[in-house]
mmCIF file of C-alpha atoms and ligand atoms in Angstrom:
data_model
loop_
_atom_site.group_PDB
_atom_site.id
_atom_site.type_symbol
_atom_site.label_atom_id
_atom_site.label_comp_id
_atom_site.label_asym_id
_atom_site.label_seq_id
_atom_site.Cartn_x
_atom_site.Cartn_y
_atom_site.Cartn_z
ATOM 1 C CA MET A 1 115.565 40.570 144.697
ATOM 2 C CA THR A 2 111.845 40.501 146.806
ATOM 3 C CA ALA A 3 110.619 37.215 146.236
ATOM 4 C CA ASN A 4 107.102 38.995 144.483
ATOM 5 C CA SER A 5 109.000 40.742 142.047
ATOM 6 C CA ASN A 6 108.004 39.701 138.785
ATOM 7 C CA PRO A 7 110.614 38.009 136.532
ATOM 8 C CA ASP A 8 109.629 38.548 133.065
ATOM 9 C CA TRP A 9 110.900 41.930 132.292
ATOM 10 C CA ARG A 10 114.657 41.138 132.867
ATOM 11 C CA ASP A 11 114.109 39.131 130.469
ATOM 12 C CA GLU A 12 111.586 41.144 127.756
ATOM 13 C CA LEU A 13 113.472 44.305 128.120
ATOM 14 C CA PRO A 14 116.982 42.470 126.536
ATOM 15 C CA HIS A 15 114.145 41.207 123.839
ATOM 16 C CA LEU A 16 112.964 44.243 123.079
ATOM 17 C CA GLN A 17 116.201 45.630 122.592
ATOM 18 C CA LEU A 18 117.241 42.911 119.964
ATOM 19 C CA GLN A 19 114.339 42.501 117.990
ATOM 20 C CA ALA A 20 114.677 46.819 117.220
ATOM 21 C CA GLU A 21 117.680 46.413 116.275
ATOM 22 C CA GLN A 22 116.778 43.483 113.789
ATOM 23 C CA GLN A 23 113.344 45.092 112.282
ATOM 24 C CA VAL A 24 115.918 48.316 111.936
ATOM 25 C CA ALA A 25 118.667 47.516 110.325
ATOM 26 C CA LEU A 26 115.919 45.681 108.519
ATOM 27 C CA ALA A 27 114.522 49.097 106.842
ATOM 28 C CA VAL A 28 114.991 48.875 102.682
ATOM 29 C CA ASP A 29 113.834 52.969 102.779
ATOM 30 C CA MET A 30 114.108 55.700 104.309
ATOM 31 C CA ALA A 31 110.317 55.206 104.181
ATOM 32 C CA GLY A 32 110.036 52.497 105.957
ATOM 33 C CA LEU A 33 112.669 53.738 108.462
ATOM 34 C CA ARG A 34 110.777 56.333 109.102
ATOM 35 C CA GLN A 35 107.547 54.557 110.369
ATOM 36 C CA LEU A 36 109.200 51.615 112.143
ATOM 37 C CA GLU A 37 111.179 54.815 114.216
ATOM 38 C CA VAL A 38 107.140 55.551 115.361
ATOM 39 C CA ASP A 39 106.195 52.333 116.165
ATOM 40 C CA LEU A 40 109.534 52.302 118.636
ATOM 41 C CA LEU A 41 110.128 56.025 119.646
ATOM 42 C CA GLY A 42 106.963 57.771 118.834
ATOM 43 C CA ALA A 43 104.767 58.704 121.558
ATOM 44 C CA LYS A 44 102.631 55.199 121.632
ATOM 45 C CA GLY A 45 105.823 53.618 120.215
ATOM 46 C CA SER A 46 106.477 50.139 122.049
ATOM 47 C CA VAL A 47 109.963 50.732 122.861
ATOM 48 C CA THR A 48 108.396 54.202 124.643
ATOM 49 C CA THR A 49 105.790 52.328 126.942
ATOM 50 C CA ALA A 50 108.952 50.052 127.697
ATOM 51 C CA VAL A 51 110.585 52.517 129.144
ATOM 52 C CA ARG A 52 107.530 54.190 130.581
ATOM 53 C CA GLY A 53 106.809 50.631 131.895
ATOM 54 C CA VAL A 54 109.527 51.893 134.973
ATOM 55 C CA GLY A 55 106.807 53.388 136.694
ATOM 56 C CA ALA A 56 104.926 50.199 137.591
ATOM 57 C CA VAL A 57 107.675 48.367 138.578
ATOM 58 C CA ALA A 58 108.314 48.174 142.737
ATOM 59 C CA GLY A 59 111.154 49.039 145.438
ATOM 60 C CA PRO A 60 114.494 47.730 144.619
ATOM 61 C CA ASP A 61 114.334 46.513 140.905
ATOM 62 C CA ARG A 62 113.107 49.713 139.613
ATOM 63 C CA LYS A 63 116.938 50.455 139.110
ATOM 64 C CA GLU A 64 117.819 47.819 137.091
ATOM 65 C CA TYR A 65 114.334 48.647 135.755
ATOM 66 C CA GLY A 66 115.504 51.563 134.409
ATOM 67 C CA GLN A 67 119.167 50.235 133.943
ATOM 68 C CA LEU A 68 117.634 48.170 131.380
ATOM 69 C CA ALA A 69 114.637 50.124 129.923
ATOM 70 C CA GLY A 70 117.458 52.911 129.390
ATOM 71 C CA LYS A 71 119.825 50.665 127.511
ATOM 72 C CA LEU A 72 116.955 49.199 125.278
ATOM 73 C CA LYS A 73 116.029 53.283 124.476
ATOM 74 C CA THR A 74 119.951 54.205 123.487
ATOM 75 C CA ALA A 75 119.693 51.408 121.572
ATOM 76 C CA VAL A 76 117.599 51.736 119.243
ATOM 77 C CA GLU A 77 118.246 55.088 118.751
ATOM 78 C CA GLN A 78 121.444 55.004 117.644
ATOM 79 C CA ALA A 79 120.460 51.240 115.200
ATOM 80 C CA VAL A 80 118.024 53.903 113.723
ATOM 81 C CA ALA A 81 120.781 56.563 113.701
ATOM 82 C CA GLU A 82 122.716 54.142 111.477
ATOM 83 C CA ARG A 83 121.075 52.986 108.983
ATOM 84 C CA ARG A 84 119.473 56.193 108.028
ATOM 85 C CA GLY A 85 122.963 57.104 107.791
ATOM 86 C CA GLN A 86 123.481 53.312 105.674
ATOM 87 C CA LEU A 87 120.517 54.139 103.516
ATOM 88 C CA GLU A 88 121.180 58.409 102.685
ATOM 89 C CA ARG A 89 124.564 56.208 101.653
ATOM 90 C CA ALA A 90 122.381 54.616 99.633
ATOM 91 C CA GLU A 91 120.554 56.910 97.932
ATOM 92 C CA VAL A 92 123.958 59.160 97.146
ATOM 93 C CA GLN A 93 125.185 56.178 95.011
ATOM 94 C CA ALA A 94 122.751 55.191 93.417
ATOM 95 C CA GLU A 95 122.058 58.670 91.427
ATOM 96 C CA LEU A 96 126.253 58.195 90.480
ATOM 97 C CA ALA A 97 125.658 55.499 89.275
ATOM 98 C CA ASP A 98 122.959 57.015 86.954
ATOM 99 C CA ALA A 99 125.205 56.429 83.388
ATOM 100 C CA THR A 100 124.057 60.119 82.677
ATOM 101 C CA PHE A 101 125.722 62.066 85.572
ATOM 102 C CA ASP A 102 128.854 62.220 85.639
ATOM 103 C CA GLU A 103 130.005 65.032 88.279
ATOM 104 C CA THR A 104 133.771 64.676 87.412
ATOM 105 C CA LEU A 105 133.037 66.719 83.864
ATOM 106 C CA PRO A 106 134.474 70.204 84.442
ATOM 107 C CA ALA A 107 131.709 73.338 84.587
ATOM 108 C CA ASP A 108 134.330 74.271 81.441
ATOM 109 C CA ALA A 109 133.442 71.676 79.836
ATOM 110 C CA VAL A 110 128.956 71.173 80.744
ATOM 111 C CA LEU A 111 129.380 75.013 79.232
ATOM 112 C CA ALA A 112 130.854 74.134 76.438
ATOM 113 C CA THR A 113 128.407 71.963 75.235
ATOM 114 C CA GLN A 114 125.926 74.700 74.241
ATOM 115 C CA PRO A 115 126.579 77.655 71.943
ATOM 116 C CA GLY A 116 127.603 80.706 72.876
ATOM 117 C CA PRO A 117 128.859 82.197 76.327
ATOM 118 C CA PRO A 118 127.628 81.599 79.281
ATOM 119 C CA ARG A 119 124.136 82.408 80.028
ATOM 120 C CA THR A 120 123.667 84.529 82.579
ATOM 121 C CA GLY A 121 121.064 86.355 83.851
ATOM 122 C CA HIS A 122 120.233 90.363 83.947
ATOM 123 C CA VAL A 123 117.766 92.866 84.374
ATOM 124 C CA HIS A 124 114.586 93.269 82.386
ATOM 125 C CA PRO A 125 115.190 96.181 79.672
ATOM 126 C CA LEU A 126 111.699 97.253 80.906
ATOM 127 C CA SER A 127 112.911 97.122 84.451
ATOM 128 C CA GLN A 128 116.604 99.020 83.234
ATOM 129 C CA VAL A 129 114.399 102.592 82.187
ATOM 130 C CA GLN A 130 112.092 102.338 84.618
ATOM 131 C CA GLY A 131 114.622 102.383 87.292
ATOM 132 C CA GLU A 132 116.259 105.303 85.630
ATOM 133 C CA VAL A 133 113.681 107.780 85.114
ATOM 134 C CA GLU A 134 113.236 106.923 88.898
ATOM 135 C CA ALA A 135 116.593 107.898 89.573
ATOM 136 C CA VAL A 136 116.000 111.643 87.510
ATOM 137 C CA PHE A 137 112.512 112.422 89.403
ATOM 138 C CA THR A 138 114.183 110.969 93.151
ATOM 139 C CA SER A 139 117.200 113.729 92.820
ATOM 140 C CA MET A 140 114.353 115.648 92.427
ATOM 141 C CA GLY A 141 112.638 115.577 95.713
ATOM 142 C CA PHE A 142 109.801 113.429 94.137
ATOM 143 C CA HIS A 143 108.184 110.105 95.653
ATOM 144 C CA VAL A 144 108.470 106.483 93.999
ATOM 145 C CA LEU A 145 104.855 105.376 94.569
ATOM 146 C CA ASP A 146 103.457 101.771 94.439
ATOM 147 C CA TYR A 147 99.007 101.823 93.586
ATOM 148 C CA PRO A 148 97.063 98.457 93.297
ATOM 149 C CA GLU A 149 96.501 96.795 89.877
ATOM 150 C CA VAL A 150 92.833 96.502 90.833
ATOM 151 C CA GLU A 151 91.128 100.063 91.631
ATOM 152 C CA SER A 152 88.095 100.902 92.378
ATOM 153 C CA GLU A 153 85.389 102.721 90.012
ATOM 154 C CA PHE A 154 86.415 105.867 91.778
ATOM 155 C CA ASN A 155 89.575 105.798 91.874
ATOM 156 C CA ASN A 156 90.189 105.061 87.437
ATOM 157 C CA PHE A 157 87.410 107.136 86.404
ATOM 158 C CA GLU A 158 85.105 109.236 89.169
ATOM 159 C CA ALA A 159 87.446 111.173 90.896
ATOM 160 C CA LEU A 160 89.610 111.339 87.337
ATOM 161 C CA ASN A 161 86.169 113.140 86.328
ATOM 162 C CA ILE A 162 85.127 110.464 83.673
ATOM 163 C CA PRO A 163 81.601 110.208 84.729
ATOM 164 C CA SER A 164 79.395 106.653 83.417
ATOM 165 C CA TRP A 165 78.029 108.970 80.803
ATOM 166 C CA HIS A 166 80.790 110.483 79.256
ATOM 167 C CA PRO A 167 82.289 109.506 76.115
ATOM 168 C CA ALA A 168 86.592 109.883 77.177
ATOM 169 C CA ARG A 169 85.304 105.584 78.991
ATOM 170 C CA GLU A 170 84.846 104.584 75.199
ATOM 171 C CA MET A 171 88.679 105.693 74.675
ATOM 172 C CA GLN A 172 89.893 103.025 76.676
ATOM 173 C CA ASP A 173 88.387 99.656 77.212
ATOM 174 C CA THR A 174 88.497 98.307 80.715
ATOM 175 C CA PHE A 175 88.496 94.944 82.034
ATOM 176 C CA TRP A 176 85.834 94.450 84.706
ATOM 177 C CA LEU A 177 85.613 92.619 87.409
ATOM 178 C CA ASP A 178 83.347 90.544 89.575
ATOM 179 C CA ASP A 179 82.714 92.474 91.910
ATOM 180 C CA GLY A 180 83.066 96.296 90.057
ATOM 181 C CA HIS A 181 86.041 96.648 91.078
ATOM 182 C CA LEU A 182 88.434 97.355 87.454
ATOM 183 C CA LEU A 183 92.210 96.322 86.646
ATOM 184 C CA ARG A 184 92.975 99.994 86.350
ATOM 185 C CA THR A 185 93.611 101.236 82.884
ATOM 186 C CA HIS A 186 95.941 104.367 82.943
ATOM 187 C CA THR A 187 98.777 104.792 86.352
ATOM 188 C CA SER A 188 96.004 107.895 86.181
ATOM 189 C CA SER A 189 94.224 106.371 89.164
ATOM 190 C CA GLY A 190 96.896 107.035 91.975
ATOM 191 C CA GLN A 191 96.807 110.796 91.640
ATOM 192 C CA VAL A 192 93.860 111.108 94.412
ATOM 193 C CA ARG A 193 95.226 108.523 96.791
ATOM 194 C CA ALA A 194 98.309 110.803 95.910
ATOM 195 C CA MET A 195 96.216 114.039 97.159
ATOM 196 C CA HIS A 196 95.046 111.690 100.074
ATOM 197 C CA GLN A 197 97.973 110.416 101.972
ATOM 198 C CA PHE A 198 100.119 113.700 101.305
ATOM 199 C CA GLN A 199 98.019 116.542 101.392
ATOM 200 C CA ALA A 200 99.832 119.550 99.293
ATOM 201 C CA PRO A 201 102.774 120.093 98.725
ATOM 202 C CA PHE A 202 104.057 117.185 97.276
ATOM 203 C CA ARG A 203 105.071 115.883 94.339
ATOM 204 C CA ALA A 204 105.758 111.784 92.869
ATOM 205 C CA VAL A 205 105.551 109.558 90.719
ATOM 206 C CA PHE A 206 103.937 106.154 90.260
ATOM 207 C CA PRO A 207 104.840 103.577 87.648
ATOM 208 C CA GLY A 208 103.214 100.423 86.957
ATOM 209 C CA LYS A 209 101.603 98.135 84.777
ATOM 210 C CA VAL A 210 98.217 98.877 82.800
ATOM 211 C CA PHE A 211 95.248 97.438 81.365
ATOM 212 C CA ARG A 212 93.329 97.434 78.608
ATOM 213 C CA TYR A 213 90.722 95.577 76.673
ATOM 214 C CA GLU A 214 91.645 95.819 73.303
ATOM 215 C CA ALA A 215 93.233 94.199 70.021
ATOM 216 C CA THR A 216 96.510 93.962 70.197
ATOM 217 C CA ASP A 217 99.022 95.069 67.283
ATOM 218 C CA ALA A 218 102.697 96.680 66.820
ATOM 219 C CA SER A 219 101.977 99.751 68.808
ATOM 220 C CA HIS A 220 99.040 98.433 70.934
ATOM 221 C CA GLU A 221 99.121 96.025 73.998
ATOM 222 C CA HIS A 222 96.349 94.536 76.310
ATOM 223 C CA THR A 223 98.952 95.037 79.343
ATOM 224 C CA PHE A 224 101.737 97.182 79.433
ATOM 225 C CA HIS A 225 103.309 99.844 81.639
ATOM 226 C CA GLN A 226 103.490 103.543 82.144
ATOM 227 C CA LEU A 227 105.166 106.640 84.719
ATOM 228 C CA GLU A 228 102.658 108.527 86.185
ATOM 229 C CA GLY A 229 104.068 112.558 87.131
ATOM 230 C CA LEU A 230 102.326 114.650 90.806
ATOM 231 C CA LEU A 231 103.074 117.638 91.475
ATOM 232 C CA ILE A 232 100.779 119.933 94.120
ATOM 233 C CA ASP A 233 101.854 122.800 95.042
ATOM 234 C CA ARG A 234 100.706 126.326 94.549
ATOM 235 C CA HIS A 235 101.185 128.828 91.810
ATOM 236 C CA VAL A 236 101.528 126.141 89.120
ATOM 237 C CA SER A 237 101.900 126.685 86.357
ATOM 238 C CA VAL A 238 101.900 125.291 82.051
ATOM 239 C CA GLY A 239 106.132 126.887 82.087
ATOM 240 C CA HIS A 240 106.876 124.570 85.498
ATOM 241 C CA LEU A 241 105.594 121.380 83.473
ATOM 242 C CA LEU A 242 107.042 122.181 79.993
ATOM 243 C CA ASP A 243 110.298 122.295 81.783
ATOM 244 C CA SER A 244 109.703 119.145 83.366
ATOM 245 C CA MET A 245 109.174 117.504 80.806
ATOM 246 C CA ARG A 246 112.140 118.424 79.316
ATOM 247 C CA THR A 247 114.577 117.749 82.219
ATOM 248 C CA LEU A 248 113.202 114.426 82.742
ATOM 249 C CA LEU A 249 112.761 113.821 78.610
ATOM 250 C CA SER A 250 117.006 115.401 77.688
ATOM 251 C CA ALA A 251 117.969 112.831 80.612
ATOM 252 C CA ILE A 252 116.449 110.331 79.069
ATOM 253 C CA PHE A 253 117.789 110.361 76.405
ATOM 254 C CA GLY A 254 120.859 111.519 77.766
ATOM 255 C CA ARG A 255 121.010 114.535 74.132
ATOM 256 C CA GLU A 256 118.248 116.520 72.872
ATOM 257 C CA VAL A 257 115.257 114.891 71.102
ATOM 258 C CA THR A 258 113.353 116.805 68.955
ATOM 259 C CA VAL A 259 109.916 116.742 70.034
ATOM 260 C CA ARG A 260 106.455 118.686 69.223
ATOM 261 C CA LEU A 261 103.660 119.124 71.546
ATOM 262 C CA ARG A 262 100.678 118.957 70.029
ATOM 263 C CA PRO A 263 96.651 120.342 71.963
ATOM 264 C CA GLY A 264 95.366 116.926 73.958
ATOM 265 C CA TYR A 265 91.940 116.166 75.861
ATOM 266 C CA PHE A 266 91.832 114.390 78.933
ATOM 267 C CA PRO A 267 88.589 115.159 81.108
ATOM 268 C CA PHE A 268 91.504 115.796 84.360
ATOM 269 C CA VAL A 269 93.608 117.896 82.730
ATOM 270 C CA GLU A 270 93.215 121.707 81.600
ATOM 271 C CA PRO A 271 94.638 122.491 79.698
ATOM 272 C CA GLY A 272 95.664 119.015 78.611
ATOM 273 C CA PHE A 273 98.916 118.598 76.015
ATOM 274 C CA GLU A 274 100.299 115.480 73.598
ATOM 275 C CA LEU A 275 104.136 115.673 73.772
ATOM 276 C CA ASP A 276 105.024 113.770 70.688
ATOM 277 C CA VAL A 277 109.070 112.713 70.101
ATOM 278 C CA GLN A 278 110.636 111.776 67.199
ATOM 279 C CA CYS A 279 110.156 108.021 66.061
ATOM 280 C CA GLN A 280 113.723 106.832 67.081
ATOM 281 C CA LEU A 281 113.257 104.429 65.222
ATOM 282 C CA CYS A 282 113.268 105.099 61.444
ATOM 283 C CA GLY A 283 114.596 108.170 61.822
ATOM 284 C CA ALA A 284 110.769 109.852 61.270
ATOM 285 C CA THR A 285 110.436 108.221 57.635
ATOM 286 C CA GLY A 286 107.630 106.431 59.200
ATOM 287 C CA CYS A 287 107.437 103.061 60.434
ATOM 288 C CA ALA A 288 104.984 100.875 61.814
ATOM 289 C CA ALA A 289 104.939 101.563 65.625
ATOM 290 C CA CYS A 290 105.233 104.878 64.582
ATOM 291 C CA LYS A 291 101.915 103.964 62.429
ATOM 292 C CA HIS A 292 103.873 105.966 59.792
ATOM 293 C CA SER A 293 103.533 109.295 61.268
ATOM 294 C CA GLY A 294 107.631 109.416 62.207
ATOM 295 C CA TRP A 295 105.607 110.317 65.775
ATOM 296 C CA LEU A 296 105.208 108.257 68.754
ATOM 297 C CA GLU A 297 103.297 109.788 71.253
ATOM 298 C CA LEU A 298 104.924 109.770 74.698
ATOM 299 C CA LEU A 299 103.905 112.446 77.782
ATOM 300 C CA PRO A 300 100.384 112.936 77.881
ATOM 301 C CA CYS A 301 100.129 115.699 80.164
ATOM 302 C CA GLY A 302 98.343 119.003 81.767
ATOM 303 C CA LEU A 303 97.358 120.998 85.013
ATOM 304 C CA VAL A 304 95.445 119.046 87.071
ATOM 305 C CA HIS A 305 91.782 119.657 86.707
ATOM 306 C CA PRO A 306 89.998 121.676 89.353
ATOM 307 C CA GLN A 307 87.273 118.734 89.709
ATOM 308 C CA VAL A 308 90.661 116.177 90.307
ATOM 309 C CA LEU A 309 91.885 118.023 93.052
ATOM 310 C CA ARG A 310 88.847 119.012 95.018
ATOM 311 C CA ALA A 311 88.262 114.703 94.591
ATOM 312 C CA GLY A 312 91.362 115.090 96.038
ATOM 313 C CA GLY A 313 89.772 117.361 99.022
ATOM 314 C CA LEU A 314 92.854 119.710 97.784
ATOM 315 C CA ASP A 315 91.112 124.122 96.727
ATOM 316 C CA PRO A 316 91.588 124.570 93.383
ATOM 317 C CA ALA A 317 91.524 128.182 95.334
ATOM 318 C CA GLU A 318 94.900 127.611 96.860
ATOM 319 C CA TRP A 319 96.157 124.340 94.501
ATOM 320 C CA GLN A 320 97.028 123.150 91.770
ATOM 321 C CA GLY A 321 99.607 121.321 89.734
ATOM 322 C CA TRP A 322 100.414 119.430 86.444
ATOM 323 C CA ALA A 323 100.835 115.780 85.666
ATOM 324 C CA PHE A 324 102.031 113.835 83.404
ATOM 325 C CA GLY A 325 101.262 110.055 82.000
ATOM 326 C CA LEU A 326 104.886 108.095 80.649
ATOM 327 C CA GLY A 327 104.592 105.691 78.338
ATOM 328 C CA LEU A 328 107.340 103.395 79.706
ATOM 329 C CA SER A 329 106.388 100.117 77.057
ATOM 330 C CA ARG A 330 107.090 102.711 74.394
ATOM 331 C CA LEU A 331 110.450 104.514 76.037
ATOM 332 C CA VAL A 332 111.644 101.583 76.285
ATOM 333 C CA MET A 333 110.936 100.500 72.422
ATOM 334 C CA MET A 334 112.633 103.810 71.169
ATOM 335 C CA ARG A 335 115.190 103.331 73.449
ATOM 336 C CA PHE A 336 116.400 99.667 71.844
ATOM 337 C CA GLY A 337 114.492 99.984 68.662
ATOM 338 C CA VAL A 338 112.159 97.397 69.299
ATOM 339 C CA PRO A 339 109.644 97.198 66.802
ATOM 340 C CA ASP A 340 106.893 95.783 68.303
ATOM 341 C CA VAL A 341 105.602 96.487 71.774
ATOM 342 C CA ARG A 342 104.145 93.131 71.900
ATOM 343 C CA LEU A 343 107.840 91.371 72.011
ATOM 344 C CA VAL A 344 107.891 93.841 75.614
ATOM 345 C CA LEU A 345 106.558 91.751 77.844
ATOM 346 C CA GLY A 346 106.353 88.680 75.548
ATOM 347 C CA GLY A 347 108.861 86.485 77.356
ATOM 348 C CA ASP A 348 110.672 84.959 74.412
ATOM 349 C CA SER A 349 114.452 84.538 76.028
ATOM 350 C CA ARG A 350 115.383 85.017 72.664
ATOM 351 C CA PHE A 351 114.632 88.497 72.589
ATOM 352 C CA LEU A 352 114.950 89.128 76.293
ATOM 353 C CA SER A 353 118.700 87.776 75.733
ATOM 354 C CA GLN A 354 119.966 90.884 73.532
ATOM 355 C CA PHE A 355 119.804 93.126 76.698
HETATM 356 N N1 LIG B 401 96.043 108.693 81.626
HETATM 357 C C1 LIG B 401 96.703 109.329 80.914
HETATM 358 C C2 LIG B 401 96.805 107.578 79.842
HETATM 359 O O1 LIG B 401 96.613 106.837 80.025
HETATM 360 C C3 LIG B 401 97.513 109.884 80.380
HETATM 361 C C4 LIG B 401 97.501 111.034 80.941
HETATM 362 C C5 LIG B 401 98.402 111.290 82.589
HETATM 363 C C6 LIG B 401 97.157 112.070 80.180
HETATM 364 C C7 LIG B 401 98.302 112.796 83.166
HETATM 365 C C8 LIG B 401 97.382 113.223 81.491
HETATM 366 C C9 LIG B 401 97.802 113.384 82.027
HETATM 367 O O2 LIG B 401 96.010 108.097 78.581
#
């Protein structure tokens, strides 16, 4: 020992240790313990500062200081860990002491307190039908694509041969966004996107949500689902279109369904058709879903208009195509006998639990 050494730290370090251990043992909750840990062991904590103090001790005392400081730090760290364990166990005990929670109850007994069989999740009917339709098309070499719900006026209207003055704009009342974009009113908004993406030839389907600013009733919803189909190739004819639609419908329904074809007007196809399916809900005798006509409009379709091909960067002299817009929500209604389209996205679990 040198004569000039300051002996105070020989008392101070063990004293600090004792004091810290007591404080930690007395922490009443996790928040208090966390604060204490910062005050003691944090970057500016008292224990940390004491440990750093070794730098100021000169000569042969340095080793002794280092040992005392190391002991201090280890002891305080251990005390904190021990108290943390105690407090955690106390928290669990408190939870178990809650009279409304019985951890010994077997799962069967819990389920028995609820009416009916155990409730499990399942795929939404819309997703079921969408998956089936996608499977039909992927087996025929189609891409399945996902295009934006927020669209440009160009992709949703202009590129589809529907300029702003065109009365067809009123066929589809539109939700406009403040920045001039819109919520797509149909999945046809993906047509020129796909043409630019793939050039020609290609075949693709693009399912998704579409939005219309209109009053709702049993067969109209402001938000519903469509699946667009688009095929671009050489020498495409109405014959190709009809045969593809027949293949699609028999795959979907798993049997022959009665359909009828009417001329239909859409500015982006020429010629255009409405393919109707006999209402499966009422057996074509007339109900609210088919507006008492016995028929449901299911599949508007046609040959892609030359203007649309041009907007997609394709030369109509070389390329043609067909397109359809399948009403997925309608298809769900027919498949499962749902009388009101508003039920499909309504989110009522009493409805959904039936599928
Ligand atoms: N986009 C049209 C609609 O929603 C449907 C359609 C798609 C018609 C493709 C023809 C070809 O009403």
